Coordinates of C-alpha atoms and ligand atoms in Angstrom, one line a residue:
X1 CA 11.4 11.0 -17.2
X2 CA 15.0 10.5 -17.9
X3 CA 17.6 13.1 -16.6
X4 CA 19.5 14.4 -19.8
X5 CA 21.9 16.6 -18.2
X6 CA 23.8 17.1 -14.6
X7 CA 24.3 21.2 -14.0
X8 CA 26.5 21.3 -11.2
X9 CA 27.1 25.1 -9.2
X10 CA 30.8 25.5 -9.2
X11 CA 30.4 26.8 -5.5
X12 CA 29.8 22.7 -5.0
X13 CA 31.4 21.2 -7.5
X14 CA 34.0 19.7 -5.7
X15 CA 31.7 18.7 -2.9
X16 CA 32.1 14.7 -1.7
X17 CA 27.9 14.2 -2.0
X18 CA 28.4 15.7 -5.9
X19 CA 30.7 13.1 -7.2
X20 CA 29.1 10.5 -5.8
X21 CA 25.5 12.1 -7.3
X22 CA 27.1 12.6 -10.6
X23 CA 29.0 8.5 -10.8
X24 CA 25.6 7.2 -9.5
X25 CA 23.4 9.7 -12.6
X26 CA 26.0 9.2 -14.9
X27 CA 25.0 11.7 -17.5
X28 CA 26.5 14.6 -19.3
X29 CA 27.8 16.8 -16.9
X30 CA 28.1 20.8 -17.1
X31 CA 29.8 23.5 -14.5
X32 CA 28.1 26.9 -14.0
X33 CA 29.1 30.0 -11.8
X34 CA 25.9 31.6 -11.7
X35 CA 23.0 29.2 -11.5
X36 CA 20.3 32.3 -12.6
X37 CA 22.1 30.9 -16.3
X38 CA 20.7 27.6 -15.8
X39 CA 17.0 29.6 -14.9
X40 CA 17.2 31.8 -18.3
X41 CA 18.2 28.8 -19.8
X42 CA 15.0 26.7 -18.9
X43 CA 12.4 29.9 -19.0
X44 CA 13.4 30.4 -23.1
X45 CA 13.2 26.7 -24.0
X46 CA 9.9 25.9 -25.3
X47 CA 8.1 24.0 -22.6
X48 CA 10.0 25.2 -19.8
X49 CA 8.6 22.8 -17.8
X50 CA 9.4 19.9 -19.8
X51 CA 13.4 21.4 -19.8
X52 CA 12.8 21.9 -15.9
X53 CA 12.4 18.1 -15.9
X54 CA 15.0 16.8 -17.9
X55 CA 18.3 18.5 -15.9
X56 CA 19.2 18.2 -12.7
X57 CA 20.7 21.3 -11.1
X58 CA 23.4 20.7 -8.0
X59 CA 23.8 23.3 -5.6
X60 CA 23.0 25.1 -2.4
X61 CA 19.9 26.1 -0.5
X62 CA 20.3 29.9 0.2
X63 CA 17.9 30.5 2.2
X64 CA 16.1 28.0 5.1
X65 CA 15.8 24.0 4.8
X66 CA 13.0 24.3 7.4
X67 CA 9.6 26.4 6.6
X68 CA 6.4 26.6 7.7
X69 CA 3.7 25.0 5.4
X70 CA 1.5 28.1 3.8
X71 CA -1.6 26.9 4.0
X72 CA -4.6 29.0 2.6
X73 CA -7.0 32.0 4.4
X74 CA -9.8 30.6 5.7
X75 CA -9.8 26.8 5.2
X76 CA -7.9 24.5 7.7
X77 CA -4.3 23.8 7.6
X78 CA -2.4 21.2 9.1
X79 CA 0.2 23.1 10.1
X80 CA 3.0 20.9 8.8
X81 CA 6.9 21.9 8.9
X82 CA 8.5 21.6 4.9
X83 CA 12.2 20.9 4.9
X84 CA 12.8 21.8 1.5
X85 CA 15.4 19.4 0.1
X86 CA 14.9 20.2 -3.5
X87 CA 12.2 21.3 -5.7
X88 CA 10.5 19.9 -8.6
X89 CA 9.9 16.6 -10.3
X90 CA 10.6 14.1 -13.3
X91 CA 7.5 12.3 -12.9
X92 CA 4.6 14.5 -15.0
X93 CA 1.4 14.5 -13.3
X94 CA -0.9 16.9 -15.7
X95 CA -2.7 18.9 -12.2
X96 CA 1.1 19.7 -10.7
X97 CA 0.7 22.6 -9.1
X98 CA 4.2 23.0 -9.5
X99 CA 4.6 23.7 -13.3
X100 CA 3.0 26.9 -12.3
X101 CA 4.7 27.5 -8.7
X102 CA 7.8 27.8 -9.6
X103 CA 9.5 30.4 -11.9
X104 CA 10.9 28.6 -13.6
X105 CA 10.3 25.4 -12.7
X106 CA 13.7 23.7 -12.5
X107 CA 14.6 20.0 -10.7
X108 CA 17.5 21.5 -8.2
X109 CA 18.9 19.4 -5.2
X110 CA 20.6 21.2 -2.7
X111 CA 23.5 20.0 -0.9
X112 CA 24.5 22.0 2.3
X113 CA 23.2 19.0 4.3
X114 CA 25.3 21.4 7.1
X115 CA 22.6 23.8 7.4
X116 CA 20.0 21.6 7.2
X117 CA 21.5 19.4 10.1
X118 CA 21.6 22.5 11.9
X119 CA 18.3 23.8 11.4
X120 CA 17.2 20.6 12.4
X121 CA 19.3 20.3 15.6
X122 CA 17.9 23.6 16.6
X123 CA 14.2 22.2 15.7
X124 CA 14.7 19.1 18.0
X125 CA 15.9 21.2 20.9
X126 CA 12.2 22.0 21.4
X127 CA 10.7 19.3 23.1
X128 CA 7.1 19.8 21.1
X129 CA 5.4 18.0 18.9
X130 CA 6.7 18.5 15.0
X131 CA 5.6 17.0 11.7
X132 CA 8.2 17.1 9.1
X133 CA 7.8 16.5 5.1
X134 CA 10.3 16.5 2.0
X135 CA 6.8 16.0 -0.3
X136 CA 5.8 19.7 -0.7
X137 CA 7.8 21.3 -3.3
X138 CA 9.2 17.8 -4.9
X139 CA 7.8 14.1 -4.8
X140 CA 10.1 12.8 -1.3
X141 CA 11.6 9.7 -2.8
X142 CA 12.5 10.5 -6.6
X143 CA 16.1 11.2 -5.3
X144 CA 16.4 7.8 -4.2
X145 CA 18.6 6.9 -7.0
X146 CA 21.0 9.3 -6.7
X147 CA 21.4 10.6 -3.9
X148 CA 21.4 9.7 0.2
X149 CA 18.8 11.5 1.1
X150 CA 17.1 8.8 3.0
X151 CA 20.3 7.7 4.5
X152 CA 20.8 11.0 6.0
X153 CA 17.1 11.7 7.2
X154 CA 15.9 8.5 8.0
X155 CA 18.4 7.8 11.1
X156 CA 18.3 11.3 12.0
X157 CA 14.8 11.6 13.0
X158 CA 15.3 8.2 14.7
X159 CA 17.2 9.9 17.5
X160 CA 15.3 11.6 18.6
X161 CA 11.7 11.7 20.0
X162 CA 9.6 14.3 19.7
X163 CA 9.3 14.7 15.8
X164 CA 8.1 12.9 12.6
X165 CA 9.1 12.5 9.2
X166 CA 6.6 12.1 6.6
X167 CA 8.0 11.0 3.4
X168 CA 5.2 11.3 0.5
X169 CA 5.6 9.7 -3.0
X170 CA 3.7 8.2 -6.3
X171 CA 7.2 6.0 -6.7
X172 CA 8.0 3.0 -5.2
X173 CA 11.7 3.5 -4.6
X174 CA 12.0 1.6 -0.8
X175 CA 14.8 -0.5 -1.3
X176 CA 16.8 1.1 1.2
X177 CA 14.9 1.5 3.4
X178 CA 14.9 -2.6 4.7
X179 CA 18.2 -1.4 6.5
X180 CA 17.2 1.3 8.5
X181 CA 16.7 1.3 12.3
X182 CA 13.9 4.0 11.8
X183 CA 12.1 3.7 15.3
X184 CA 8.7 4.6 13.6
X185 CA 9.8 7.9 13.3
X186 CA 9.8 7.8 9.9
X187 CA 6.2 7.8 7.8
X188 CA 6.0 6.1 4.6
X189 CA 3.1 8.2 2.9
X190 CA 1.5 7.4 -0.5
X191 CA -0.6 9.3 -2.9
X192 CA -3.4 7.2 -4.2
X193 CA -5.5 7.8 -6.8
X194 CA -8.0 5.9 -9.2
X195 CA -6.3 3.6 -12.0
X196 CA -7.8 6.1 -14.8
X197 CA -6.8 9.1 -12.6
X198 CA -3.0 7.5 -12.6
X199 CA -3.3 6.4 -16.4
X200 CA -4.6 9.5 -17.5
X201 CA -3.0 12.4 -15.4
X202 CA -0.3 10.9 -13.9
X203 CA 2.1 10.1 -16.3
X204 CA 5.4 8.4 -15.2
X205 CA 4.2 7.5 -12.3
X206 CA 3.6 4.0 -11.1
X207 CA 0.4 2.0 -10.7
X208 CA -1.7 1.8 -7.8
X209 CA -1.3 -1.9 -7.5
X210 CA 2.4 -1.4 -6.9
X211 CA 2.2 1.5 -4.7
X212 CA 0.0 -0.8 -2.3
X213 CA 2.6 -3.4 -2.6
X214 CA 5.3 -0.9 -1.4
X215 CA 3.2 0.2 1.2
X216 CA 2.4 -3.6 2.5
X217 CA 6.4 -4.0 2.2
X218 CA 6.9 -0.8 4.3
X219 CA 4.8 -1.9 6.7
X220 CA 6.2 -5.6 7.3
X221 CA 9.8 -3.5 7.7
X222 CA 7.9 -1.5 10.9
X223 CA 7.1 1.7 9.5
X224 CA 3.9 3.5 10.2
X225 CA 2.0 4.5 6.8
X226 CA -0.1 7.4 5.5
X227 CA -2.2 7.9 2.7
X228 CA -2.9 10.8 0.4
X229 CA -6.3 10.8 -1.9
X230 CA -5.2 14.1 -3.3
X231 CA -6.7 15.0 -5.4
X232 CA -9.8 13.4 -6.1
X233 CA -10.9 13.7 -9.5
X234 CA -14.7 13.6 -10.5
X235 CA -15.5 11.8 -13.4
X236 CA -18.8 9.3 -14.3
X237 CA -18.0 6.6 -12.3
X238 CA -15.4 8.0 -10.2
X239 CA -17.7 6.7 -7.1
X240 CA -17.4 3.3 -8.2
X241 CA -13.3 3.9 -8.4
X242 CA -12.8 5.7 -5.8
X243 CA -14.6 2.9 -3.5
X244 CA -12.6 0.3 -4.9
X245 CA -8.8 2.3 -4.5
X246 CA -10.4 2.1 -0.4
X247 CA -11.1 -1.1 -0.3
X248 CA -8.0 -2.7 -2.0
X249 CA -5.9 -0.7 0.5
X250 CA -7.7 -2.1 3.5
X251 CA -7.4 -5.6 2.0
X252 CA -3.3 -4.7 1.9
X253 CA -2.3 -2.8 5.1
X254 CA -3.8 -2.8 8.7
X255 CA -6.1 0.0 9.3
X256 CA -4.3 0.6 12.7
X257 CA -0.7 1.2 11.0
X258 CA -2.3 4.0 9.4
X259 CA -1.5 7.5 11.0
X260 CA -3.6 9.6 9.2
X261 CA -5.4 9.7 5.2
X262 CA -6.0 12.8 3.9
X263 CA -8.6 13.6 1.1
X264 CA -9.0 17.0 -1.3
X265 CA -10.5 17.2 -4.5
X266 CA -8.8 18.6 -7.7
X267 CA -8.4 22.4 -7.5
X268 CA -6.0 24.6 -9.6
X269 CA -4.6 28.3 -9.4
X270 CA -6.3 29.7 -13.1
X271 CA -2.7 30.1 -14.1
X272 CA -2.4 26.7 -14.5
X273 CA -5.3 25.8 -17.1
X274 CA -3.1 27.1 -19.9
X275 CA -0.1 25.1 -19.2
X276 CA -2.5 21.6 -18.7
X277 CA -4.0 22.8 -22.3
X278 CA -0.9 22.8 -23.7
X279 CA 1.4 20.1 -22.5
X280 CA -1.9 17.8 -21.6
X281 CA -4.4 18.3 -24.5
X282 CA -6.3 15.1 -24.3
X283 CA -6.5 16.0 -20.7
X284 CA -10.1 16.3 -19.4
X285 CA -9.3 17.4 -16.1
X286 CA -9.7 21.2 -16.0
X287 CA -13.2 20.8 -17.5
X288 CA -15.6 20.2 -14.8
X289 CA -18.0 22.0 -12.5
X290 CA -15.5 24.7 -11.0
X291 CA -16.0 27.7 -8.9
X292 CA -13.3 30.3 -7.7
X293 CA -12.6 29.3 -3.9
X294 CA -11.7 31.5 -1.2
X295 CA -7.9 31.0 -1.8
X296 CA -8.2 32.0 -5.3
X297 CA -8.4 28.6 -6.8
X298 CA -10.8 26.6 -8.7
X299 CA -12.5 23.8 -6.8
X300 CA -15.4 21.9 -7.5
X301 CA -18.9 23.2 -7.0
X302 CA -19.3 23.2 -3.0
X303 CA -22.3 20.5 -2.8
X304 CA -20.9 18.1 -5.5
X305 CA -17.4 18.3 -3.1
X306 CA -19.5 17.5 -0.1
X307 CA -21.9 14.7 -1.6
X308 CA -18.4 12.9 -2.7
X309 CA -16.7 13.5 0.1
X310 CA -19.4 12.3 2.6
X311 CA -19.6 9.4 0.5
X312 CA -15.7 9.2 0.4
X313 CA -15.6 9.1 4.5
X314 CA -18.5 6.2 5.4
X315 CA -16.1 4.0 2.9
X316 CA -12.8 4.6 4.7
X317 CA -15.0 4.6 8.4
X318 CA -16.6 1.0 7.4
X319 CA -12.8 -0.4 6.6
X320 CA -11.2 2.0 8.9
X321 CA -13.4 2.9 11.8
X322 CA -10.6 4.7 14.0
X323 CA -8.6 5.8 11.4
X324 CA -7.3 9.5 11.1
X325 CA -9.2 11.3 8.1
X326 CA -8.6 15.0 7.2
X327 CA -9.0 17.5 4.8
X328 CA -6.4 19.4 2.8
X329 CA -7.8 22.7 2.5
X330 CA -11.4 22.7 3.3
X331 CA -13.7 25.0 5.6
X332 CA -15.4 23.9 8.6
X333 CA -18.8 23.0 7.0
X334 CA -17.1 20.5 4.4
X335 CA -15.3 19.1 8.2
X336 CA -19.0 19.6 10.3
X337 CA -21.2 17.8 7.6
X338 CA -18.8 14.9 6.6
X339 CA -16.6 13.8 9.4
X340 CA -19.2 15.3 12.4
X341 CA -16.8 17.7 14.2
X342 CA -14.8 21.1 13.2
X343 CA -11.0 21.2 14.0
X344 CA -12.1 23.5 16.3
X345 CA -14.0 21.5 18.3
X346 CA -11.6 19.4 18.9
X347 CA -8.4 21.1 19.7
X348 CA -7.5 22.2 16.3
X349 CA -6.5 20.4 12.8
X350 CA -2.6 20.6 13.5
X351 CA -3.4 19.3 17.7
X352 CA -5.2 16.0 15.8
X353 CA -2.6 15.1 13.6
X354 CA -0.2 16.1 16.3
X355 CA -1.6 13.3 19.2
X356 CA -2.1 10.9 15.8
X357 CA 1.5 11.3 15.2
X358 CA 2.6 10.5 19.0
X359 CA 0.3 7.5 19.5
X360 CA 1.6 5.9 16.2
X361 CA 4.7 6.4 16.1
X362 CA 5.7 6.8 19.6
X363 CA 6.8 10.1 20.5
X364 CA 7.2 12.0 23.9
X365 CA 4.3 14.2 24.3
Ligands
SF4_1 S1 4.4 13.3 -8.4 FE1 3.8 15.1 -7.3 S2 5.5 16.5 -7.6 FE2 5.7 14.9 -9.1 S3 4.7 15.7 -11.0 FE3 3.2 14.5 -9.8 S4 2.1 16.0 -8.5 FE4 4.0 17.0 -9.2

């Protein structure tokens, strides 16, 4: 989705990383002093979240680049660090769980890259395994364009040798990242969906054909990949779909480049229906088989999950046999009955992706 409109925060307007955002954007450009104007403004228009993606709001990160990922009560987490770059989107997937996150939802990019160097100096200090990821509030790469995001992070996390950067995106914006000398630090992480999935709910996003290519392209440039099936829609057929999305990305990257897949079905926060009913109406998505989970979202029913998702796993295992598969947000059972072990058992979810993370991409343990 085209940006319409640059809102920069006078506290940054005359900021070196601003005009060369603003010349690259080239868009109309408007000054604020208090960026809770630019909030009102976007919460009155009519589909806030529409207005949320359509400007781009320049300014500062007031409180910390570097947060713990939430999680959810009783299912397992990964235990993954956020550095929160920016929030939002212009890409328009109908399930984002950010239209109903944020209030309001507005595209902002912060740029006290000071702090955040700092905060991650201070993170890199401790000589313990860390996984970092821009792809929590905001897609990582749809500031490619404008911005040098990637020109900043990508060397930093080279230096050093103890932590990761995963970088997780339905775009295929790698272009720059041919030059860098990223010492596998950096992981190049796709979502991947079904091609009626991306047609239907994932609008302004790209194909699943050029996602793999990117991928393949990544990988011949040395970076280590990861994979996101998240989420899995069910659908008559989806089986069938699903099976193929796994086997055209074996028959494009190597299995052992791959330092971990993820998999969770499609689950929404009830606040979220309304707002898929009304900016998605020919969207099928919300009506399915739902009960209200644990964390106080809708997932599917628990044995339709777990028929899927066994299913889902002895795919990936006969392509991938040693290949690091986990689950975003399920409980030990879903874990126990599908991949044969509880995180538990074997050290914990966050200890896994922590020894996958050092054995691909070569950090000190
Ligand atoms: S790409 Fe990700 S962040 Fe962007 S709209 Fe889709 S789900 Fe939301």
């Amino acid at each position: 989705m085209p940006i319409e409109k640059l809102i920069i925060d006078q506290d940054v307007a005359d900021w070196r990383e601003v005009a060369s955002l603003s010349k690259r954007l080239d868009v109309p450009t408007e000054f604020v002093d208090n960026v809770s104007d630019v909030y009102k403004q976007v919460s009155s228009a009519d589909d806030p979240v529409q207005k949320g993606k359509q400007i781009l709001l320049i300014t500062t990160n007031k409180g910390r680049f570097i947060k713990r990922c939430p999680g959810t009560r009783n299912y397992n987490c990964c235990g993954y660090m956020i550095l929160h770059i920016g929030t939002f989107c212009n890409m328009d997937c109908s399930y984002c769980i950010l239209q109903s996150y944020f209030h309001p939802p507005v595209l902002q990019y912060f740029v006290n890259h000071r702090d955040m160097h700092a905060e991650l100096d201070e993170a890199f200090r401790i000589k313990k395994t860390k996984r970092f990821g821009t792809g929590e509030f905001t897609d990582s790469m749809i500031w490619e364009s404008w911005t040098d995001l990637s020109t900043i992070l990508v060397p930093k996390f080279s230096n050093q040798s103890h932590a990761v950067l995963e970088l997780k995106t339905k775009t295929t914006a790698i272009e720059t990242f041919k030059q860098f000398d990223h010492n596998r630090k950096t992981i190049m992480a796709w979502s991947l969906n079904t091609d009626r999935v991306i047609k239907n709910e994932e609008k302004n996003t790209t194909s699943l054909s050029a996602r793999l290519k990117a991928a393949k392209t990544c990988e011949s440039w040395g970076y280590p990949l990861a994979f996101h099936f998240d989420p899995m829609v069910l659908y008559e057929g989806c089986e069938d779909d699903y099976r193929k999305v796994i086997t055209r990305l074996f028959s494009t990257v190597s299995p052992e480049n791959v330092v971990w897949i993820s998999l969770g079905t499609f689950r929404f926060m009830p606040a979220l229906k309304p707002i898929i009913q009304q900016r998605f109406p020919d969207s099928k998505i919300i009506y399915g088989e739902f009960i209200l989970g644990l964390d106080k979202k809708m997932r599917y029913f628990k044995p339709l999950r777990l028929a899927f998702y066994q299913k889902i796993v002895n795919w990936i295992r006969e392509s991938a046999p040693d290949v690091f598969i986990y689950f975003c947000m399920e409980d030990d059972e879903i874990w126990k009955k599908t991949i044969g072990f509880t995180p538990t058992e074997r050290g914990g979810l966050a200890g896994m992706l922590d020894s996958s993370a050092v054995r691909h991409c070569g950090l000190d343990s």
